[in-house]
Amino acid sequence: MKEKILDMLAEICEDDIVKENLDIDLLKTDLLDSLGFAEMLALIEEDFGIVLSPSEFQREDLSTPAKIIEIIESRG
Amino acid sequence: MTLYGGYLFYTCLILALIPAILLGVMQKPLRLYTLGISIVFICLVLAGDIKQLLCFSGFFLAELAIVKGYLLLRIKYGRNEKLYYITVFLSILPLILNKCSPIFNLNVFGIIGISYLTFRTVQMVIEIYDGIITEVPAFEYAGFILFFPALSCGPIDRSRRFHEDWVKVYKREEYLELVGTGLFKILLGLIYKLILAVQFYKWMGFFDGNQWYCGIGYAYLYGFYLFFDFAGYSMMAVGTSYILGIQTPDNFRRPFIAKDMRDFWDRWHISLSYWFRDFIFSRFIMKCVKKKWFDTRLQRASAGFIVNMFIMGMWHGLTISYLLYGLYHGVLLALTEIYQKKSQFYKKNKDQKAYRFMSWFVTLQLVMFGFLIFSGKFVEILNLGGN
């Protein structure tokens, strides 16, 4: 599961660094903007069948790979 | 009486806020009182026009019925797309009729704050569909929709954020801090609106010709006028909210220092652009990803920006100027996205001081040109050029 999520993130952010550093701040490093954020939610729904609403979270709630994994796993 | 205009309003506001402050200092909940004075203010604003008052009440009850009714359907039938689309359509129908009425020369649903009230309601329908709103107490809904400080022109609060403050009873020190911030915002808002905006408005008169070069001065003065007028209004609305214990989000954050167009929309009319981001842009992009409507990310992003901003233009009004304004910003955001993703020059130089300065300067010109379109002056100048 974790690996699958990281692969998806690497594809969206177009950078493998997200697999190596799970605490990297995706917002400050410009790796995940509003576009990537929306794409990520769509893929989470498609790949894992988990519906996350775009207005459900503050951007900061999903600002690192670790936080994203935690939220998906808690819903799975 | 009009909201944030005239001595009568400010006198009533002071009179209404004194008991609120006393309640807050005594660490009592402000909910009931806030709803009460909201209703009083709405009645005062609409007092001269019984038809408006009836229209407003009807609109409020209809929207409440839609939200409540949809919640029941959602519980019974789950995430049913068809029901969801019908409900969204019904909840924005009054706004659509209102925006279309100039076309048919009718004046229906001319309700105060209808655009902003619709934003607040339809957002709840969407979040009910997504399953993050599971109950809608009528009393709290009334408090949220009728909340008078932000009634007619925003900022657009979210119901779940509002809920947190609505049910909160502040400790005395915490509340006094809110009052302090609130008063400061109200005073600064007054300076913005009654001194600076008025001054810029006067200066706009110098550039009232229809020659193209008048447009340049007009664009700048109009842009500053619009900012100080609207930001002043917003600040007073936020300040008043604070005193009532509701921390309504800020609407402007120094927009004229924006370093690119995206940054500008993070700073200008923030509650609106974030609303559009969460409820239109993100959902459109998600739909595109799932349905595979576009081949590349850039195409998807560009379409997203243009659709998003065009709807924003439509929402302002169905006139050529507003539609053009929306389209203009949509295309600019799309071009910004393409440029920042593709250009090696950008990637190499974006952190250089000189580049940042140029980027700011160009952004400011683009923003000001946008205001010229928004003001209607641009279309006016074009028409004359055509004759």
PDB file of C-alpha atoms in Angstrom, chain A residues 35 38-43 45-46 54, chain B residues 79-82 84-85 129 279-294 300 304 307:
ATOM      1  CA  LEU A  35      -3.394  21.006  -9.772  1.00  0.00           C
ATOM      2  CA  ALA A  38      -6.654  17.604  -7.302  1.00  0.00           C
ATOM      3  CA  GLU A  39      -4.987  14.936  -9.456  1.00  0.00           C
ATOM      4  CA  MET A  40      -3.846  13.143  -6.345  1.00  0.00           C
ATOM      5  CA  LEU A  41      -7.397  13.052  -4.922  1.00  0.00           C
ATOM      6  CA  ALA A  42      -8.724  11.657  -8.200  1.00  0.00           C
ATOM      7  CA  LEU A  43      -6.060   8.920  -8.252  1.00  0.00           C
ATOM      8  CA  GLU A  45     -10.299   7.490  -5.474  1.00  0.00           C
ATOM      9  CA  GLU A  46      -9.463   5.442  -8.572  1.00  0.00           C
ATOM     10  CA  PRO A  54     -11.051  18.640  -1.986  1.00  0.00           C
TER      11      PRO A  54
ATOM     12  CA  ARG B  79     -23.681   9.136  -3.183  1.00  0.00           C
ATOM     13  CA  ASN B  80     -26.182   9.313  -6.020  1.00  0.00           C
ATOM     14  CA  GLU B  81     -24.832  11.596  -8.764  1.00  0.00           C
ATOM     15  CA  LYS B  82     -28.159  12.385 -10.389  1.00  0.00           C
ATOM     16  CA  TYR B  84     -26.715  15.554  -6.385  1.00  0.00           C
ATOM     17  CA  TYR B  85     -26.726  17.409  -9.708  1.00  0.00           C
ATOM     18  CA  TYR B 129     -22.644  14.782  -1.149  1.00  0.00           C
ATOM     19  CA  PHE B 279     -15.501  23.616  -5.496  1.00  0.00           C
ATOM     20  CA  ILE B 280     -14.858  24.151  -9.215  1.00  0.00           C
ATOM     21  CA  PHE B 281     -11.191  23.861 -10.220  1.00  0.00           C
ATOM     22  CA  SER B 282     -10.310  20.801  -8.122  1.00  0.00           C
ATOM     23  CA  ARG B 283     -13.513  18.997  -9.014  1.00  0.00           C
ATOM     24  CA  PHE B 284     -13.092  19.748 -12.699  1.00  0.00           C
ATOM     25  CA  ILE B 285      -9.514  18.450 -12.650  1.00  0.00           C
ATOM     26  CA  MET B 286     -10.599  15.308 -10.773  1.00  0.00           C
ATOM     27  CA  LYS B 287     -13.313  14.683 -13.341  1.00  0.00           C
ATOM     28  CA  CYS B 288     -10.766  15.108 -16.163  1.00  0.00           C
ATOM     29  CA  VAL B 289      -8.373  12.631 -14.569  1.00  0.00           C
ATOM     30  CA  LYS B 290     -11.095  10.019 -14.029  1.00  0.00           C
ATOM     31  CA  LYS B 291     -12.658  10.419 -17.480  1.00  0.00           C
ATOM     32  CA  LYS B 292      -9.268  10.860 -19.225  1.00  0.00           C
ATOM     33  CA  TRP B 293     -10.494  13.905 -21.148  1.00  0.00           C
ATOM     34  CA  PHE B 294      -7.017  15.219 -21.913  1.00  0.00           C
ATOM     35  CA  ARG B 300      -5.809  19.533 -18.320  1.00  0.00           C
ATOM     36  CA  GLY B 304      -9.159  23.848 -15.698  1.00  0.00           C
ATOM     37  CA  VAL B 307     -13.235  26.961 -17.175  1.00  0.00           C
TER      38      VAL B 307
END
